[in-house]
Amino acid sequence: MFFIDSANLDEIRSAVDLGLVSGVTTNPTLISRSGRKHDDVIREICSIVHGPVSAEVVSLTSSEMVDEGLRLSSIAKNVVVKLPCTQDGIKAASKLKAHGCMVNITLCFSAAQAVLAASVGADFVSPFIGRLDDIGHQGVLLIDEIAQLYENRYETKILSASIRSVEHVLTSLKLGAHVVTVPIKILKQMFEHPLTDKGLEIFMRDYKEARYGR
Ligand code: G3P
């Protein structure tokens, strides 16, 4: 299953038009690139995509996160409140779950953090595999570790994030990610194969020659 990692409405529309994307993840960085107000962007994304749309809090204390999460959840019924994997974030997640909100624990860089997210009943946990690669780790191994720990124990979905390559997508899925959130550039790269282009060119040429002669 694919989500698109973007707050750009044109990108989101084009990914949805492809029929491939069932959810969206945003973060404060992506929203700031849109140059628009946070809640307006989330509202518009939720009108385009009916699946889960992650909207991240920017508060740092659990009580403020809960208030912010409740406000974000009221924007649309498919909003998933995205919270950092800190003590405050986990505490807020537990409270927001009790209010009936969906939550996604983000900035997850270890199996221990993923277990904490699952223990409070998070709907999603977002391991950032590209950022682990950036510091010399093999990010995808974290997906494997979380998948093993979660197996038959937790309902939390592993949402592989910080995707930098097609290889990241495939390995995440192989190792047990339930969802991969992809930038549009990577989604488009997944279509590419020179033999597809060449094969199509030959089919078109042969069709025209058979129909109209050489
Ligand atoms: O949605 C969060 C995540 O995917 C961030 O990716 O490329 O900023 O590490 P990146």
mmCIF file with all atom_site columns, C-alpha atoms in Angstrom, residues 23-208:
data_model
loop_
_atom_site.group_PDB
_atom_site.id
_atom_site.type_symbol
_atom_site.label_atom_id
_atom_site.label_alt_id
_atom_site.label_comp_id
_atom_site.label_asym_id
_atom_site.label_entity_id
_atom_site.label_seq_id
_atom_site.pdbx_PDB_ins_code
_atom_site.Cartn_x
_atom_site.Cartn_y
_atom_site.Cartn_z
_atom_site.occupancy
_atom_site.B_iso_or_equiv
_atom_site.pdbx_formal_charge
_atom_site.auth_seq_id
_atom_site.auth_comp_id
_atom_site.auth_asym_id
_atom_site.auth_atom_id
_atom_site.pdbx_PDB_model_num
ATOM 1   C CA . GLY A 1 23  ? -3.242  8.128   2.019   1.00 0.00 ? 23  GLY A CA 1
ATOM 2   C CA . VAL A 1 24  ? -0.993  11.140  2.595   1.00 0.00 ? 24  VAL A CA 1
ATOM 3   C CA . THR A 1 25  ? 1.705   11.998  5.100   1.00 0.00 ? 25  THR A CA 1
ATOM 4   C CA . THR A 1 26  ? 2.742   15.566  5.781   1.00 0.00 ? 26  THR A CA 1
ATOM 5   C CA . ASN A 1 27  ? 5.121   17.182  8.236   1.00 0.00 ? 27  ASN A CA 1
ATOM 6   C CA . PRO A 1 28  ? 5.854   20.800  9.199   1.00 0.00 ? 28  PRO A CA 1
ATOM 7   C CA . THR A 1 29  ? 8.670   21.013  6.631   1.00 0.00 ? 29  THR A CA 1
ATOM 8   C CA . LEU A 1 30  ? 6.446   19.840  3.771   1.00 0.00 ? 30  LEU A CA 1
ATOM 9   C CA . ILE A 1 31  ? 3.620   22.173  4.838   1.00 0.00 ? 31  ILE A CA 1
ATOM 10  C CA . SER A 1 32  ? 5.996   25.156  5.052   1.00 0.00 ? 32  SER A CA 1
ATOM 11  C CA . ARG A 1 33  ? 7.051   24.492  1.433   1.00 0.00 ? 33  ARG A CA 1
ATOM 12  C CA . SER A 1 34  ? 3.409   24.877  0.354   1.00 0.00 ? 34  SER A CA 1
ATOM 13  C CA . GLY A 1 35  ? 3.506   28.505  1.564   1.00 0.00 ? 35  GLY A CA 1
ATOM 14  C CA . ARG A 1 36  ? -0.061  28.169  2.894   1.00 0.00 ? 36  ARG A CA 1
ATOM 15  C CA . LYS A 1 37  ? -1.750  27.894  6.286   1.00 0.00 ? 37  LYS A CA 1
ATOM 16  C CA . HIS A 1 38  ? -1.371  24.473  7.883   1.00 0.00 ? 38  HIS A CA 1
ATOM 17  C CA . ASP A 1 39  ? -5.049  23.735  8.552   1.00 0.00 ? 39  ASP A CA 1
ATOM 18  C CA . ASP A 1 40  ? -6.141  24.975  5.105   1.00 0.00 ? 40  ASP A CA 1
ATOM 19  C CA . VAL A 1 41  ? -3.670  22.619  3.423   1.00 0.00 ? 41  VAL A CA 1
ATOM 20  C CA . ILE A 1 42  ? -4.798  19.658  5.546   1.00 0.00 ? 42  ILE A CA 1
ATOM 21  C CA . ARG A 1 43  ? -8.470  20.431  4.846   1.00 0.00 ? 43  ARG A CA 1
ATOM 22  C CA . GLU A 1 44  ? -7.848  20.528  1.118   1.00 0.00 ? 44  GLU A CA 1
ATOM 23  C CA . ILE A 1 45  ? -5.774  17.321  1.154   1.00 0.00 ? 45  ILE A CA 1
ATOM 24  C CA . CYS A 1 46  ? -8.588  15.572  3.029   1.00 0.00 ? 46  CYS A CA 1
ATOM 25  C CA . SER A 1 47  ? -11.041 16.598  0.327   1.00 0.00 ? 47  SER A CA 1
ATOM 26  C CA . ILE A 1 48  ? -8.823  14.961  -2.325  1.00 0.00 ? 48  ILE A CA 1
ATOM 27  C CA . VAL A 1 49  ? -7.862  11.779  -0.458  1.00 0.00 ? 49  VAL A CA 1
ATOM 28  C CA . HIS A 1 50  ? -10.335 9.804   1.580   1.00 0.00 ? 50  HIS A CA 1
ATOM 29  C CA . GLY A 1 51  ? -7.775  7.548   3.251   1.00 0.00 ? 51  GLY A CA 1
ATOM 30  C CA . PRO A 1 52  ? -5.585  8.502   6.234   1.00 0.00 ? 52  PRO A CA 1
ATOM 31  C CA . VAL A 1 53  ? -3.994  11.978  6.082   1.00 0.00 ? 53  VAL A CA 1
ATOM 32  C CA . SER A 1 54  ? -1.271  12.520  8.677   1.00 0.00 ? 54  SER A CA 1
ATOM 33  C CA . ALA A 1 55  ? -1.105  16.050  10.098  1.00 0.00 ? 55  ALA A CA 1
ATOM 34  C CA . GLU A 1 56  ? 1.724   16.723  12.533  1.00 0.00 ? 56  GLU A CA 1
ATOM 35  C CA . VAL A 1 57  ? 1.497   18.665  15.771  1.00 0.00 ? 57  VAL A CA 1
ATOM 36  C CA . VAL A 1 58  ? 3.993   21.439  16.436  1.00 0.00 ? 58  VAL A CA 1
ATOM 37  C CA . SER A 1 59  ? 3.481   21.616  20.214  1.00 0.00 ? 59  SER A CA 1
ATOM 38  C CA . LEU A 1 60  ? 6.051   20.128  22.535  1.00 0.00 ? 60  LEU A CA 1
ATOM 39  C CA . THR A 1 61  ? 4.108   19.390  25.726  1.00 0.00 ? 61  THR A CA 1
ATOM 40  C CA . SER A 1 62  ? 1.609   16.567  25.950  1.00 0.00 ? 62  SER A CA 1
ATOM 41  C CA . SER A 1 63  ? -1.321  18.735  27.037  1.00 0.00 ? 63  SER A CA 1
ATOM 42  C CA . GLU A 1 64  ? -0.747  21.162  24.161  1.00 0.00 ? 64  GLU A CA 1
ATOM 43  C CA . MET A 1 65  ? -0.305  18.231  21.787  1.00 0.00 ? 65  MET A CA 1
ATOM 44  C CA . VAL A 1 66  ? -3.656  16.822  22.888  1.00 0.00 ? 66  VAL A CA 1
ATOM 45  C CA . ASP A 1 67  ? -5.390  20.173  22.296  1.00 0.00 ? 67  ASP A CA 1
ATOM 46  C CA . GLU A 1 68  ? -3.683  20.556  18.938  1.00 0.00 ? 68  GLU A CA 1
ATOM 47  C CA . GLY A 1 69  ? -4.446  16.951  18.005  1.00 0.00 ? 69  GLY A CA 1
ATOM 48  C CA . LEU A 1 70  ? -8.134  17.398  18.820  1.00 0.00 ? 70  LEU A CA 1
ATOM 49  C CA . ARG A 1 71  ? -8.202  20.539  16.687  1.00 0.00 ? 71  ARG A CA 1
ATOM 50  C CA . LEU A 1 72  ? -6.485  18.751  13.774  1.00 0.00 ? 72  LEU A CA 1
ATOM 51  C CA . SER A 1 73  ? -8.850  15.775  14.095  1.00 0.00 ? 73  SER A CA 1
ATOM 52  C CA . SER A 1 74  ? -11.835 18.100  13.828  1.00 0.00 ? 74  SER A CA 1
ATOM 53  C CA . ILE A 1 75  ? -10.700 19.238  10.350  1.00 0.00 ? 75  ILE A CA 1
ATOM 54  C CA . ALA A 1 76  ? -11.825 15.952  8.760   1.00 0.00 ? 76  ALA A CA 1
ATOM 55  C CA . LYS A 1 77  ? -12.590 12.423  9.855   1.00 0.00 ? 77  LYS A CA 1
ATOM 56  C CA . ASN A 1 78  ? -9.593  10.995  7.962   1.00 0.00 ? 78  ASN A CA 1
ATOM 57  C CA . VAL A 1 79  ? -7.011  13.119  9.797   1.00 0.00 ? 79  VAL A CA 1
ATOM 58  C CA . VAL A 1 80  ? -4.353  11.085  11.604  1.00 0.00 ? 80  VAL A CA 1
ATOM 59  C CA . VAL A 1 81  ? -2.590  13.096  14.311  1.00 0.00 ? 81  VAL A CA 1
ATOM 60  C CA . LYS A 1 82  ? 1.155   12.759  13.852  1.00 0.00 ? 82  LYS A CA 1
ATOM 61  C CA . LEU A 1 83  ? 3.151   12.978  17.075  1.00 0.00 ? 83  LEU A CA 1
ATOM 62  C CA . PRO A 1 84  ? 6.886   12.753  17.732  1.00 0.00 ? 84  PRO A CA 1
ATOM 63  C CA . CYS A 1 85  ? 8.229   9.714   19.572  1.00 0.00 ? 85  CYS A CA 1
ATOM 64  C CA . THR A 1 86  ? 9.039   11.622  22.756  1.00 0.00 ? 86  THR A CA 1
ATOM 65  C CA . GLN A 1 87  ? 7.617   11.099  26.257  1.00 0.00 ? 87  GLN A CA 1
ATOM 66  C CA . ASP A 1 88  ? 5.159   13.919  25.640  1.00 0.00 ? 88  ASP A CA 1
ATOM 67  C CA . GLY A 1 89  ? 4.271   12.576  22.210  1.00 0.00 ? 89  GLY A CA 1
ATOM 68  C CA . ILE A 1 90  ? 3.557   9.064   23.500  1.00 0.00 ? 90  ILE A CA 1
ATOM 69  C CA . LYS A 1 91  ? 1.551   10.417  26.440  1.00 0.00 ? 91  LYS A CA 1
ATOM 70  C CA . ALA A 1 92  ? -0.489  12.593  24.075  1.00 0.00 ? 92  ALA A CA 1
ATOM 71  C CA . ALA A 1 93  ? -0.992  9.621   21.729  1.00 0.00 ? 93  ALA A CA 1
ATOM 72  C CA . SER A 1 94  ? -2.480  7.565   24.527  1.00 0.00 ? 94  SER A CA 1
ATOM 73  C CA . LYS A 1 95  ? -4.864  10.409  25.438  1.00 0.00 ? 95  LYS A CA 1
ATOM 74  C CA . LEU A 1 96  ? -5.841  11.109  21.842  1.00 0.00 ? 96  LEU A CA 1
ATOM 75  C CA . LYS A 1 97  ? -6.598  7.399   21.313  1.00 0.00 ? 97  LYS A CA 1
ATOM 76  C CA . ALA A 1 98  ? -8.939  7.588   24.314  1.00 0.00 ? 98  ALA A CA 1
ATOM 77  C CA . HIS A 1 99  ? -10.683 10.486  22.531  1.00 0.00 ? 99  HIS A CA 1
ATOM 78  C CA . GLY A 1 100 ? -11.112 8.255   19.468  1.00 0.00 ? 100 GLY A CA 1
ATOM 79  C CA . CYS A 1 101 ? -8.478  9.975   17.295  1.00 0.00 ? 101 CYS A CA 1
ATOM 80  C CA . MET A 1 102 ? -6.156  8.145   14.903  1.00 0.00 ? 102 MET A CA 1
ATOM 81  C CA . VAL A 1 103 ? -2.445  8.644   15.657  1.00 0.00 ? 103 VAL A CA 1
ATOM 82  C CA . ASN A 1 104 ? 0.853   8.172   13.856  1.00 0.00 ? 104 ASN A CA 1
ATOM 83  C CA . ILE A 1 105 ? 4.060   8.152   15.906  1.00 0.00 ? 105 ILE A CA 1
ATOM 84  C CA . THR A 1 106 ? 6.756   9.808   13.849  1.00 0.00 ? 106 THR A CA 1
ATOM 85  C CA . LEU A 1 107 ? 10.522  10.371  14.049  1.00 0.00 ? 107 LEU A CA 1
ATOM 86  C CA . CYS A 1 108 ? 10.944  6.715   14.997  1.00 0.00 ? 108 CYS A CA 1
ATOM 87  C CA . PHE A 1 109 ? 14.573  5.635   14.788  1.00 0.00 ? 109 PHE A CA 1
ATOM 88  C CA . SER A 1 110 ? 14.674  2.519   16.991  1.00 0.00 ? 110 SER A CA 1
ATOM 89  C CA . ALA A 1 111 ? 12.792  -0.694  17.670  1.00 0.00 ? 111 ALA A CA 1
ATOM 90  C CA . ALA A 1 112 ? 12.333  0.400   21.291  1.00 0.00 ? 112 ALA A CA 1
ATOM 91  C CA . GLN A 1 113 ? 10.506  3.536   20.155  1.00 0.00 ? 113 GLN A CA 1
ATOM 92  C CA . ALA A 1 114 ? 8.337   1.444   17.821  1.00 0.00 ? 114 ALA A CA 1
ATOM 93  C CA . VAL A 1 115 ? 7.335   -0.826  20.716  1.00 0.00 ? 115 VAL A CA 1
ATOM 94  C CA . LEU A 1 116 ? 6.348   2.220   22.786  1.00 0.00 ? 116 LEU A CA 1
ATOM 95  C CA . ALA A 1 117 ? 4.197   3.486   19.910  1.00 0.00 ? 117 ALA A CA 1
ATOM 96  C CA . ALA A 1 118 ? 2.465   0.115   19.571  1.00 0.00 ? 118 ALA A CA 1
ATOM 97  C CA . SER A 1 119 ? 1.973   -0.153  23.336  1.00 0.00 ? 119 SER A CA 1
ATOM 98  C CA . VAL A 1 120 ? -0.224  2.946   23.377  1.00 0.00 ? 120 VAL A CA 1
ATOM 99  C CA . GLY A 1 121 ? -2.243  1.625   20.440  1.00 0.00 ? 121 GLY A CA 1
ATOM 100 C CA . ALA A 1 122 ? -0.887  3.943   17.748  1.00 0.00 ? 122 ALA A CA 1
ATOM 101 C CA . ASP A 1 123 ? -2.501  3.331   14.381  1.00 0.00 ? 123 ASP A CA 1
ATOM 102 C CA . PHE A 1 124 ? 0.818   3.905   12.583  1.00 0.00 ? 124 PHE A CA 1
ATOM 103 C CA . VAL A 1 125 ? 4.493   4.118   13.459  1.00 0.00 ? 125 VAL A CA 1
ATOM 104 C CA . SER A 1 126 ? 6.813   5.946   11.053  1.00 0.00 ? 126 SER A CA 1
ATOM 105 C CA . PRO A 1 127 ? 10.404  4.677   10.989  1.00 0.00 ? 127 PRO A CA 1
ATOM 106 C CA . PHE A 1 128 ? 12.561  7.172   9.022   1.00 0.00 ? 128 PHE A CA 1
ATOM 107 C CA . ILE A 1 129 ? 14.806  4.901   7.050   1.00 0.00 ? 129 ILE A CA 1
ATOM 108 C CA . GLY A 1 130 ? 16.497  7.473   4.780   1.00 0.00 ? 130 GLY A CA 1
ATOM 109 C CA . ARG A 1 131 ? 17.609  9.569   7.730   1.00 0.00 ? 131 ARG A CA 1
ATOM 110 C CA . LEU A 1 132 ? 19.126  6.454   9.333   1.00 0.00 ? 132 LEU A CA 1
ATOM 111 C CA . ASP A 1 133 ? 21.025  5.811   6.077   1.00 0.00 ? 133 ASP A CA 1
ATOM 112 C CA . ASP A 1 134 ? 22.225  9.433   6.253   1.00 0.00 ? 134 ASP A CA 1
ATOM 113 C CA . ILE A 1 135 ? 24.070  8.693   9.502   1.00 0.00 ? 135 ILE A CA 1
ATOM 114 C CA . GLY A 1 136 ? 25.640  5.494   8.210   1.00 0.00 ? 136 GLY A CA 1
ATOM 115 C CA . HIS A 1 137 ? 23.053  2.942   9.375   1.00 0.00 ? 137 HIS A CA 1
ATOM 116 C CA . GLN A 1 138 ? 21.109  0.578   7.150   1.00 0.00 ? 138 GLN A CA 1
ATOM 117 C CA . GLY A 1 139 ? 17.673  2.075   7.724   1.00 0.00 ? 139 GLY A CA 1
ATOM 118 C CA . VAL A 1 140 ? 15.671  -0.785  6.237   1.00 0.00 ? 140 VAL A CA 1
ATOM 119 C CA . LEU A 1 141 ? 16.961  -3.157  8.919   1.00 0.00 ? 141 LEU A CA 1
ATOM 120 C CA . LEU A 1 142 ? 14.802  -1.231  11.375  1.00 0.00 ? 142 LEU A CA 1
ATOM 121 C CA . ILE A 1 143 ? 11.719  -2.249  9.376   1.00 0.00 ? 143 ILE A CA 1
ATOM 122 C CA . ASP A 1 144 ? 12.746  -5.887  9.724   1.00 0.00 ? 144 ASP A CA 1
ATOM 123 C CA . GLU A 1 145 ? 13.290  -5.557  13.464  1.00 0.00 ? 145 GLU A CA 1
ATOM 124 C CA . ILE A 1 146 ? 9.962   -3.802  14.056  1.00 0.00 ? 146 ILE A CA 1
ATOM 125 C CA . ALA A 1 147 ? 8.101   -6.328  11.881  1.00 0.00 ? 147 ALA A CA 1
ATOM 126 C CA . GLN A 1 148 ? 9.518   -9.178  13.970  1.00 0.00 ? 148 GLN A CA 1
ATOM 127 C CA . LEU A 1 149 ? 8.612   -7.472  17.239  1.00 0.00 ? 149 LEU A CA 1
ATOM 128 C CA . TYR A 1 150 ? 5.100   -6.587  16.111  1.00 0.00 ? 150 TYR A CA 1
ATOM 129 C CA . GLU A 1 151 ? 4.198   -9.957  14.593  1.00 0.00 ? 151 GLU A CA 1
ATOM 130 C CA . ASN A 1 152 ? 0.887   -11.175 16.078  1.00 0.00 ? 152 ASN A CA 1
ATOM 131 C CA . ARG A 1 153 ? 1.306   -8.817  19.034  1.00 0.00 ? 153 ARG A CA 1
ATOM 132 C CA . TYR A 1 154 ? 0.224   -5.352  17.929  1.00 0.00 ? 154 TYR A CA 1
ATOM 133 C CA . GLU A 1 155 ? -2.246  -3.794  15.507  1.00 0.00 ? 155 GLU A CA 1
ATOM 134 C CA . THR A 1 156 ? 0.013   -0.805  14.760  1.00 0.00 ? 156 THR A CA 1
ATOM 135 C CA . LYS A 1 157 ? 0.874   -0.483  11.063  1.00 0.00 ? 157 LYS A CA 1
ATOM 136 C CA . ILE A 1 158 ? 4.493   0.037   10.049  1.00 0.00 ? 158 ILE A CA 1
ATOM 137 C CA . LEU A 1 159 ? 4.592   3.095   7.783   1.00 0.00 ? 159 LEU A CA 1
ATOM 138 C CA . SER A 1 160 ? 8.021   3.215   6.190   1.00 0.00 ? 160 SER A CA 1
ATOM 139 C CA . ALA A 1 161 ? 9.034   6.886   5.776   1.00 0.00 ? 161 ALA A CA 1
ATOM 140 C CA . SER A 1 162 ? 11.940  9.050   4.673   1.00 0.00 ? 162 SER A CA 1
ATOM 141 C CA . ILE A 1 163 ? 12.090  7.103   1.422   1.00 0.00 ? 163 ILE A CA 1
ATOM 142 C CA . ARG A 1 164 ? 14.921  8.075   -0.900  1.00 0.00 ? 164 ARG A CA 1
ATOM 143 C CA . SER A 1 165 ? 14.891  5.339   -3.566  1.00 0.00 ? 165 SER A CA 1
ATOM 144 C CA . VAL A 1 166 ? 12.855  2.646   -5.297  1.00 0.00 ? 166 VAL A CA 1
ATOM 145 C CA . GLU A 1 167 ? 15.075  0.152   -3.484  1.00 0.00 ? 167 GLU A CA 1
ATOM 146 C CA . HIS A 1 168 ? 13.875  1.595   -0.159  1.00 0.00 ? 168 HIS A CA 1
ATOM 147 C CA . VAL A 1 169 ? 10.270  0.999   -1.245  1.00 0.00 ? 169 VAL A CA 1
ATOM 148 C CA . LEU A 1 170 ? 10.826  -2.597  -2.302  1.00 0.00 ? 170 LEU A CA 1
ATOM 149 C CA . THR A 1 171 ? 12.972  -3.576  0.655   1.00 0.00 ? 171 THR A CA 1
ATOM 150 C CA . SER A 1 172 ? 10.556  -1.970  3.107   1.00 0.00 ? 172 SER A CA 1
ATOM 151 C CA . LEU A 1 173 ? 7.690   -4.025  1.689   1.00 0.00 ? 173 LEU A CA 1
ATOM 152 C CA . LYS A 1 174 ? 9.786   -7.210  1.612   1.00 0.00 ? 174 LYS A CA 1
ATOM 153 C CA . LEU A 1 175 ? 10.765  -6.774  5.243   1.00 0.00 ? 175 LEU A CA 1
ATOM 154 C CA . GLY A 1 176 ? 7.249   -6.202  6.517   1.00 0.00 ? 176 GLY A CA 1
ATOM 155 C CA . ALA A 1 177 ? 6.207   -2.557  6.156   1.00 0.00 ? 177 ALA A CA 1
ATOM 156 C CA . HIS A 1 178 ? 2.411   -2.352  5.810   1.00 0.00 ? 178 HIS A CA 1
ATOM 157 C CA . VAL A 1 179 ? 2.596   1.011   4.059   1.00 0.00 ? 179 VAL A CA 1
ATOM 158 C CA . VAL A 1 180 ? 5.333   2.997   2.342   1.00 0.00 ? 180 VAL A CA 1
ATOM 159 C CA . THR A 1 181 ? 4.979   6.754   2.097   1.00 0.00 ? 181 THR A CA 1
ATOM 160 C CA . VAL A 1 182 ? 6.717   7.900   -1.061  1.00 0.00 ? 182 VAL A CA 1
ATOM 161 C CA . PRO A 1 183 ? 7.680   11.260  -2.524  1.00 0.00 ? 183 PRO A CA 1
ATOM 162 C CA . ILE A 1 184 ? 6.097   11.688  -5.996  1.00 0.00 ? 184 ILE A CA 1
ATOM 163 C CA . LYS A 1 185 ? 9.541   11.521  -7.640  1.00 0.00 ? 185 LYS A CA 1
ATOM 164 C CA . ILE A 1 186 ? 10.125  7.994   -6.318  1.00 0.00 ? 186 ILE A CA 1
ATOM 165 C CA . LEU A 1 187 ? 6.585   6.893   -7.221  1.00 0.00 ? 187 LEU A CA 1
ATOM 166 C CA . LYS A 1 188 ? 7.230   7.984   -10.834 1.00 0.00 ? 188 LYS A CA 1
ATOM 167 C CA . GLN A 1 189 ? 10.614  6.252   -10.878 1.00 0.00 ? 189 GLN A CA 1
ATOM 168 C CA . MET A 1 190 ? 8.837   2.983   -10.068 1.00 0.00 ? 190 MET A CA 1
ATOM 169 C CA . PHE A 1 191 ? 7.260   3.016   -13.547 1.00 0.00 ? 191 PHE A CA 1
ATOM 170 C CA . GLU A 1 192 ? 10.539  3.333   -15.380 1.00 0.00 ? 192 GLU A CA 1
ATOM 171 C CA . HIS A 1 193 ? 12.115  0.508   -17.350 1.00 0.00 ? 193 HIS A CA 1
ATOM 172 C CA . PRO A 1 194 ? 13.902  0.946   -20.704 1.00 0.00 ? 194 PRO A CA 1
ATOM 173 C CA . LEU A 1 195 ? 12.508  -2.358  -22.021 1.00 0.00 ? 195 LEU A CA 1
ATOM 174 C CA . THR A 1 196 ? 8.949   -1.107  -21.420 1.00 0.00 ? 196 THR A CA 1
ATOM 175 C CA . ASP A 1 197 ? 9.657   1.988   -23.553 1.00 0.00 ? 197 ASP A CA 1
ATOM 176 C CA . LYS A 1 198 ? 11.437  -0.052  -26.226 1.00 0.00 ? 198 LYS A CA 1
ATOM 177 C CA . GLY A 1 199 ? 8.736   -2.757  -26.259 1.00 0.00 ? 199 GLY A CA 1
ATOM 178 C CA . LEU A 1 200 ? 5.997   -0.161  -26.611 1.00 0.00 ? 200 LEU A CA 1
ATOM 179 C CA . GLU A 1 201 ? 7.829   1.515   -29.486 1.00 0.00 ? 201 GLU A CA 1
ATOM 180 C CA . ILE A 1 202 ? 8.106   -1.844  -31.317 1.00 0.00 ? 202 ILE A CA 1
ATOM 181 C CA . PHE A 1 203 ? 4.431   -2.711  -30.726 1.00 0.00 ? 203 PHE A CA 1
ATOM 182 C CA . MET A 1 204 ? 3.320   0.696   -32.065 1.00 0.00 ? 204 MET A CA 1
ATOM 183 C CA . ARG A 1 205 ? 5.608   0.419   -35.107 1.00 0.00 ? 205 ARG A CA 1
ATOM 184 C CA . ASP A 1 206 ? 4.403   -3.146  -35.910 1.00 0.00 ? 206 ASP A CA 1
ATOM 185 C CA . TYR A 1 207 ? 0.767   -2.151  -35.489 1.00 0.00 ? 207 TYR A CA 1
ATOM 186 C CA . LYS A 1 208 ? 1.135   0.790   -37.871 1.00 0.00 ? 208 LYS A CA 1
#
